[in-house]
Amino acid sequence: INAEYMGDRRKKWTSENARRRHNYIPFVVELLRFLSEKGKLPALQAAALEKTKEERAKEEQREKAKKAAA
């Protein structure tokens, strides 16, 4: 293992650790508050629910196909 590779790994670890240690909750709360004030939150919530329903339906179809193939 060469020194350049190890140096790159250390830099990557440092940035990953900084992201892990950061508290994102205030940012998320402020984002939700802003979206709510602008009236965009209900539309985003509805879109997310629809996407979740579609993904669940696809997953159920995959499970049925697996069971039928088995």
mmCIF file of N, CA, C and O in Angstrom:
data_model
loop_
_atom_site.group_PDB
_atom_site.id
_atom_site.type_symbol
_atom_site.label_atom_id
_atom_site.label_comp_id
_atom_site.label_asym_id
_atom_site.label_seq_id
_atom_site.Cartn_x
_atom_site.Cartn_y
_atom_site.Cartn_z
ATOM 1 N N ILE A 1 0.856 -1.175 0.000
ATOM 2 C CA ILE A 1 0.000 0.000 0.000
ATOM 3 C C ILE A 1 0.899 1.234 0.000
ATOM 4 O O ILE A 1 1.792 1.357 0.832
ATOM 5 N N ASN A 2 0.616 2.137 -0.907
ATOM 6 C CA ASN A 2 1.494 3.305 -0.997
ATOM 7 C C ASN A 2 0.981 4.462 -0.143
ATOM 8 O O ASN A 2 -0.159 4.491 0.296
ATOM 9 N N ALA A 3 1.856 5.406 0.085
ATOM 10 C CA ALA A 3 1.556 6.537 0.971
ATOM 11 C C ALA A 3 0.476 7.442 0.383
ATOM 12 O O ALA A 3 -0.365 7.970 1.124
ATOM 13 N N GLU A 4 0.458 7.609 -0.928
ATOM 14 C CA GLU A 4 -0.544 8.471 -1.563
ATOM 15 C C GLU A 4 -1.953 7.895 -1.344
ATOM 16 O O GLU A 4 -2.884 8.622 -1.022
ATOM 17 N N TYR A 5 -2.061 6.590 -1.510
ATOM 18 C CA TYR A 5 -3.351 5.921 -1.307
ATOM 19 C C TYR A 5 -3.826 6.114 0.138
ATOM 20 O O TYR A 5 -4.993 6.413 0.388
ATOM 21 N N MET A 6 -2.926 5.927 1.084
ATOM 22 C CA MET A 6 -3.285 6.072 2.497
ATOM 23 C C MET A 6 -3.688 7.518 2.807
ATOM 24 O O MET A 6 -4.612 7.757 3.583
ATOM 25 N N GLY A 7 -3.012 8.478 2.205
ATOM 26 C CA GLY A 7 -3.360 9.876 2.411
ATOM 27 C C GLY A 7 -4.754 10.182 1.882
ATOM 28 O O GLY A 7 -5.540 10.890 2.525
ATOM 29 N N ASP A 8 -5.085 9.637 0.714
ATOM 30 C CA ASP A 8 -6.418 9.827 0.149
ATOM 31 C C ASP A 8 -7.484 9.197 1.036
ATOM 32 O O ASP A 8 -8.562 9.754 1.226
ATOM 33 N N ARG A 9 -7.175 8.031 1.565
ATOM 34 C CA ARG A 9 -8.133 7.364 2.465
ATOM 35 C C ARG A 9 -8.392 8.201 3.710
ATOM 36 O O ARG A 9 -9.526 8.347 4.151
ATOM 37 N N ARG A 10 -7.343 8.748 4.263
ATOM 38 C CA ARG A 10 -7.485 9.589 5.465
ATOM 39 C C ARG A 10 -8.358 10.811 5.182
ATOM 40 O O ARG A 10 -9.197 11.178 5.980
ATOM 41 N N LYS A 11 -8.135 11.462 4.033
ATOM 42 C CA LYS A 11 -8.943 12.630 3.676
ATOM 43 C C LYS A 11 -10.414 12.243 3.531
ATOM 44 O O LYS A 11 -11.305 12.963 3.976
ATOM 45 N N LYS A 12 -10.653 11.100 2.914
ATOM 46 C CA LYS A 12 -12.021 10.627 2.741
ATOM 47 C C LYS A 12 -12.659 10.344 4.099
ATOM 48 O O LYS A 12 -13.808 10.716 4.343
ATOM 49 N N TRP A 13 -11.934 9.685 4.973
ATOM 50 C CA TRP A 13 -12.460 9.389 6.312
ATOM 51 C C TRP A 13 -12.787 10.672 7.067
ATOM 52 O O TRP A 13 -13.791 10.759 7.757
ATOM 53 N N THR A 14 -11.919 11.669 6.935
ATOM 54 C CA THR A 14 -12.122 12.936 7.642
ATOM 55 C C THR A 14 -13.422 13.597 7.199
ATOM 56 O O THR A 14 -14.218 14.041 8.036
ATOM 57 N N SER A 15 -13.652 13.640 5.898
ATOM 58 C CA SER A 15 -14.884 14.276 5.424
ATOM 59 C C SER A 15 -16.110 13.458 5.807
ATOM 60 O O SER A 15 -17.148 14.009 6.167
ATOM 61 N N GLU A 16 -16.025 12.130 5.760
ATOM 62 C CA GLU A 16 -17.148 11.286 6.161
ATOM 63 C C GLU A 16 -17.458 11.465 7.648
ATOM 64 O O GLU A 16 -18.623 11.534 8.041
ATOM 65 N N ASN A 17 -16.429 11.523 8.461
ATOM 66 C CA ASN A 17 -16.641 11.699 9.897
ATOM 67 C C ASN A 17 -17.263 13.050 10.209
ATOM 68 O O ASN A 17 -18.107 13.158 11.097
ATOM 69 N N ALA A 18 -16.876 14.079 9.479
ATOM 70 C CA ALA A 18 -17.466 15.405 9.693
ATOM 71 C C ALA A 18 -18.950 15.369 9.378
ATOM 72 O O ALA A 18 -19.773 15.936 10.106
ATOM 73 N N ARG A 19 -19.328 14.692 8.297
ATOM 74 C CA ARG A 19 -20.748 14.581 7.948
ATOM 75 C C ARG A 19 -21.512 13.783 8.995
ATOM 76 O O ARG A 19 -22.645 14.097 9.322
ATOM 77 N N ARG A 20 -20.905 12.754 9.511
ATOM 78 C CA ARG A 20 -21.569 11.926 10.518
ATOM 79 C C ARG A 20 -21.793 12.693 11.820
ATOM 80 O O ARG A 20 -22.790 12.482 12.498
ATOM 81 N N ARG A 21 -20.872 13.538 12.163
ATOM 82 C CA ARG A 21 -20.958 14.253 13.436
ATOM 83 C C ARG A 21 -21.869 15.471 13.386
ATOM 84 O O ARG A 21 -22.279 15.974 14.419
ATOM 85 N N HIS A 22 -22.180 15.947 12.200
ATOM 86 C CA HIS A 22 -22.999 17.149 12.080
ATOM 87 C C HIS A 22 -24.439 16.854 12.480
ATOM 88 O O HIS A 22 -24.988 15.806 12.160
ATOM 89 N N ASN A 23 -25.067 17.798 13.157
ATOM 90 C CA ASN A 23 -26.460 17.664 13.564
ATOM 91 C C ASN A 23 -27.343 18.305 12.495
ATOM 92 O O ASN A 23 -27.419 19.529 12.388
ATOM 93 N N TYR A 24 -28.009 17.484 11.711
ATOM 94 C CA TYR A 24 -28.833 17.977 10.609
ATOM 95 C C TYR A 24 -30.265 18.298 11.027
ATOM 96 O O TYR A 24 -31.034 18.828 10.234
ATOM 97 N N ILE A 25 -30.652 17.986 12.241
ATOM 98 C CA ILE A 25 -32.037 18.175 12.681
ATOM 99 C C ILE A 25 -32.486 19.632 12.574
ATOM 100 O O ILE A 25 -33.562 19.901 12.031
ATOM 101 N N PRO A 26 -31.722 20.623 13.045
ATOM 102 C CA PRO A 26 -32.176 22.014 12.892
ATOM 103 C C PRO A 26 -32.391 22.404 11.425
ATOM 104 O O PRO A 26 -33.349 23.107 11.100
ATOM 105 N N PHE A 27 -31.522 21.929 10.549
ATOM 106 C CA PHE A 27 -31.683 22.214 9.123
ATOM 107 C C PHE A 27 -32.979 21.612 8.590
ATOM 108 O O PHE A 27 -33.741 22.277 7.881
ATOM 109 N N VAL A 28 -33.245 20.367 8.940
ATOM 110 C CA VAL A 28 -34.448 19.697 8.453
ATOM 111 C C VAL A 28 -35.702 20.373 8.991
ATOM 112 O O VAL A 28 -36.670 20.600 8.252
ATOM 113 N N VAL A 29 -35.694 20.736 10.253
ATOM 114 C CA VAL A 29 -36.847 21.417 10.843
ATOM 115 C C VAL A 29 -37.089 22.753 10.142
ATOM 116 O O VAL A 29 -38.224 23.094 9.797
ATOM 117 N N GLU A 30 -36.028 23.496 9.903
ATOM 118 C CA GLU A 30 -36.159 24.787 9.220
ATOM 119 C C GLU A 30 -36.651 24.608 7.787
ATOM 120 O O GLU A 30 -37.485 25.386 7.304
ATOM 121 N N LEU A 31 -36.169 23.588 7.102
ATOM 122 C CA LEU A 31 -36.624 23.299 5.741
ATOM 123 C C LEU A 31 -38.111 22.968 5.729
ATOM 124 O O LEU A 31 -38.867 23.494 4.899
ATOM 125 N N LEU A 32 -38.551 22.115 6.650
ATOM 126 C CA LEU A 32 -39.970 21.769 6.727
ATOM 127 C C LEU A 32 -40.824 22.994 7.054
ATOM 128 O O LEU A 32 -41.903 23.178 6.483
ATOM 129 N N ARG A 33 -40.336 23.830 7.950
ATOM 130 C CA ARG A 33 -41.063 25.053 8.306
ATOM 131 C C ARG A 33 -41.192 25.970 7.086
ATOM 132 O O ARG A 33 -42.266 26.504 6.805
ATOM 133 N N PHE A 34 -40.108 26.136 6.346
ATOM 134 C CA PHE A 34 -40.115 26.981 5.148
ATOM 135 C C PHE A 34 -41.096 26.440 4.104
ATOM 136 O O PHE A 34 -41.893 27.191 3.546
ATOM 137 N N LEU A 35 -41.032 25.134 3.849
ATOM 138 C CA LEU A 35 -41.929 24.530 2.870
ATOM 139 C C LEU A 35 -43.386 24.669 3.296
ATOM 140 O O LEU A 35 -44.270 24.903 2.472
ATOM 141 N N SER A 36 -43.629 24.554 4.575
ATOM 142 C CA SER A 36 -44.987 24.697 5.090
ATOM 143 C C SER A 36 -45.489 26.128 4.905
ATOM 144 O O SER A 36 -46.630 26.341 4.490
ATOM 145 N N GLU A 37 -44.639 27.101 5.207
ATOM 146 C CA GLU A 37 -45.030 28.503 5.053
ATOM 147 C C GLU A 37 -45.330 28.855 3.593
ATOM 148 O O GLU A 37 -46.211 29.652 3.314
ATOM 149 N N LYS A 38 -44.601 28.245 2.672
ATOM 150 C CA LYS A 38 -44.805 28.506 1.244
ATOM 151 C C LYS A 38 -45.946 27.672 0.662
ATOM 152 O O LYS A 38 -46.277 27.824 -0.503
ATOM 153 N N GLY A 39 -46.523 26.783 1.480
ATOM 154 C CA GLY A 39 -47.648 25.966 1.027
ATOM 155 C C GLY A 39 -47.249 24.802 0.136
ATOM 156 O O GLY A 39 -48.091 24.235 -0.557
ATOM 157 N N LYS A 40 -45.983 24.433 0.148
ATOM 158 C CA LYS A 40 -45.502 23.361 -0.726
ATOM 159 C C LYS A 40 -45.421 22.014 -0.021
ATOM 160 O O LYS A 40 -45.300 20.986 -0.679
ATOM 161 N N LEU A 41 -45.515 22.008 1.287
ATOM 162 C CA LEU A 41 -45.352 20.771 2.036
ATOM 163 C C LEU A 41 -46.444 19.743 1.746
ATOM 164 O O LEU A 41 -46.126 18.573 1.522
ATOM 165 N N PRO A 42 -47.727 20.113 1.692
ATOM 166 C CA PRO A 42 -48.756 19.096 1.411
ATOM 167 C C PRO A 42 -48.572 18.415 0.057
ATOM 168 O O PRO A 42 -48.759 17.197 -0.060
ATOM 169 N N ALA A 43 -48.173 19.166 -0.960
ATOM 170 C CA ALA A 43 -47.960 18.572 -2.285
ATOM 171 C C ALA A 43 -46.786 17.595 -2.263
ATOM 172 O O ALA A 43 -46.860 16.509 -2.853
ATOM 173 N N LEU A 44 -45.717 17.967 -1.570
ATOM 174 C CA LEU A 44 -44.562 17.077 -1.465
ATOM 175 C C LEU A 44 -44.913 15.818 -0.678
ATOM 176 O O LEU A 44 -44.476 14.719 -1.020
ATOM 177 N N GLN A 45 -45.703 15.990 0.368
ATOM 178 C CA GLN A 45 -46.116 14.849 1.169
ATOM 179 C C GLN A 45 -46.976 13.898 0.338
ATOM 180 O O GLN A 45 -46.786 12.684 0.375
ATOM 181 N N ALA A 46 -47.906 14.436 -0.434
ATOM 182 C CA ALA A 46 -48.765 13.608 -1.279
ATOM 183 C C ALA A 46 -47.941 12.869 -2.331
ATOM 184 O O ALA A 46 -48.174 11.684 -2.598
ATOM 185 N N ALA A 47 -46.970 13.549 -2.910
ATOM 186 C CA ALA A 47 -46.111 12.915 -3.912
ATOM 187 C C ALA A 47 -45.293 11.789 -3.288
ATOM 188 O O ALA A 47 -45.129 10.722 -3.890
ATOM 189 N N ALA A 48 -44.796 12.015 -2.083
ATOM 190 C CA ALA A 48 -44.011 10.985 -1.395
ATOM 191 C C ALA A 48 -44.879 9.774 -1.064
ATOM 192 O O ALA A 48 -44.437 8.624 -1.215
ATOM 193 N N LEU A 49 -46.095 10.012 -0.624
ATOM 194 C CA LEU A 49 -46.998 8.904 -0.322
ATOM 195 C C LEU A 49 -47.322 8.104 -1.581
ATOM 196 O O LEU A 49 -47.366 6.866 -1.549
ATOM 197 N N GLU A 50 -47.547 8.780 -2.682
ATOM 198 C CA GLU A 50 -47.846 8.103 -3.939
ATOM 199 C C GLU A 50 -46.661 7.258 -4.391
ATOM 200 O O GLU A 50 -46.821 6.117 -4.813
ATOM 201 N N LYS A 51 -45.469 7.825 -4.274
ATOM 202 C CA LYS A 51 -44.270 7.089 -4.661
ATOM 203 C C LYS A 51 -44.088 5.847 -3.787
ATOM 204 O O LYS A 51 -43.742 4.773 -4.286
ATOM 205 N N THR A 52 -44.362 5.988 -2.499
ATOM 206 C CA THR A 52 -44.247 4.861 -1.585
ATOM 207 C C THR A 52 -45.242 3.762 -1.946
ATOM 208 O O THR A 52 -44.894 2.577 -1.947
ATOM 209 N N LYS A 53 -46.461 4.149 -2.267
ATOM 210 C CA LYS A 53 -47.463 3.162 -2.674
ATOM 211 C C LYS A 53 -47.023 2.419 -3.926
ATOM 212 O O LYS A 53 -47.162 1.194 -4.018
ATOM 213 N N GLU A 54 -46.493 3.157 -4.901
ATOM 214 C CA GLU A 54 -46.021 2.526 -6.135
ATOM 215 C C GLU A 54 -44.884 1.553 -5.858
ATOM 216 O O GLU A 54 -44.854 0.449 -6.396
ATOM 217 N N GLU A 55 -43.937 1.958 -5.013
ATOM 218 C CA GLU A 55 -42.806 1.092 -4.694
ATOM 219 C C GLU A 55 -43.270 -0.159 -3.955
ATOM 220 O O GLU A 55 -42.761 -1.251 -4.204
ATOM 221 N N ARG A 56 -44.222 -0.019 -3.052
ATOM 222 C CA ARG A 56 -44.751 -1.183 -2.346
ATOM 223 C C ARG A 56 -45.460 -2.129 -3.296
ATOM 224 O O ARG A 56 -45.335 -3.349 -3.178
ATOM 225 N N ALA A 57 -46.218 -1.582 -4.244
ATOM 226 C CA ALA A 57 -46.907 -2.420 -5.220
ATOM 227 C C ALA A 57 -45.896 -3.188 -6.074
ATOM 228 O O ALA A 57 -46.077 -4.386 -6.340
ATOM 229 N N LYS A 58 -44.828 -2.515 -6.494
ATOM 230 C CA LYS A 58 -43.788 -3.188 -7.271
ATOM 231 C C LYS A 58 -43.124 -4.294 -6.457
ATOM 232 O O LYS A 58 -42.853 -5.378 -6.976
ATOM 233 N N GLU A 59 -42.866 -4.018 -5.188
ATOM 234 C CA GLU A 59 -42.240 -5.016 -4.314
ATOM 235 C C GLU A 59 -43.160 -6.225 -4.143
ATOM 236 O O GLU A 59 -42.706 -7.369 -4.166
ATOM 237 N N GLU A 60 -44.452 -5.978 -3.986
ATOM 238 C CA GLU A 60 -45.394 -7.081 -3.857
ATOM 239 C C GLU A 60 -45.427 -7.918 -5.133
ATOM 240 O O GLU A 60 -45.493 -9.147 -5.069
ATOM 241 N N GLN A 61 -45.357 -7.265 -6.279
ATOM 242 C CA GLN A 61 -45.325 -7.994 -7.547
ATOM 243 C C GLN A 61 -44.064 -8.845 -7.656
ATOM 244 O O GLN A 61 -44.118 -9.989 -8.118
ATOM 245 N N ARG A 62 -42.936 -8.309 -7.218
ATOM 246 C CA ARG A 62 -41.687 -9.078 -7.246
ATOM 247 C C ARG A 62 -41.778 -10.286 -6.325
ATOM 248 O O ARG A 62 -41.342 -11.376 -6.673
ATOM 249 N N GLU A 63 -42.372 -10.097 -5.143
ATOM 250 C CA GLU A 63 -42.514 -11.203 -4.192
ATOM 251 C C GLU A 63 -43.433 -12.285 -4.756
ATOM 252 O O GLU A 63 -43.149 -13.465 -4.637
ATOM 253 N N LYS A 64 -44.525 -11.872 -5.405
ATOM 254 C CA LYS A 64 -45.442 -12.836 -6.021
ATOM 255 C C LYS A 64 -44.737 -13.601 -7.133
ATOM 256 O O LYS A 64 -44.921 -14.809 -7.286
ATOM 257 N N ALA A 65 -43.936 -12.898 -7.918
ATOM 258 C CA ALA A 65 -43.197 -13.552 -9.005
ATOM 259 C C ALA A 65 -42.188 -14.549 -8.443
ATOM 260 O O ALA A 65 -42.017 -15.637 -9.001
ATOM 261 N N LYS A 66 -41.538 -14.212 -7.338
ATOM 262 C CA LYS A 66 -40.571 -15.124 -6.715
ATOM 263 C C LYS A 66 -41.286 -16.382 -6.226
ATOM 264 O O LYS A 66 -40.811 -17.479 -6.413
ATOM 265 N N LYS A 67 -42.444 -16.190 -5.577
ATOM 266 C CA LYS A 67 -43.186 -17.329 -5.061
ATOM 267 C C LYS A 67 -43.713 -18.200 -6.194
ATOM 268 O O LYS A 67 -43.718 -19.417 -6.081
ATOM 269 N N ALA A 68 -44.143 -17.580 -7.276
ATOM 270 C CA ALA A 68 -44.651 -18.348 -8.411
ATOM 271 C C ALA A 68 -43.518 -19.142 -9.089
ATOM 272 O O ALA A 68 -43.752 -20.246 -9.572
ATOM 273 N N ALA A 69 -42.318 -18.562 -9.110
ATOM 274 C CA ALA A 69 -41.192 -19.230 -9.739
ATOM 275 C C ALA A 69 -40.644 -20.369 -8.875
ATOM 276 O O ALA A 69 -40.057 -21.310 -9.390
ATOM 277 N N ALA A 70 -40.879 -20.274 -7.581
ATOM 278 C CA ALA A 70 -40.322 -21.286 -6.663
ATOM 279 C C ALA A 70 -41.131 -22.540 -6.593
ATOM 280 O O ALA A 70 -41.930 -22.996 -7.172
#
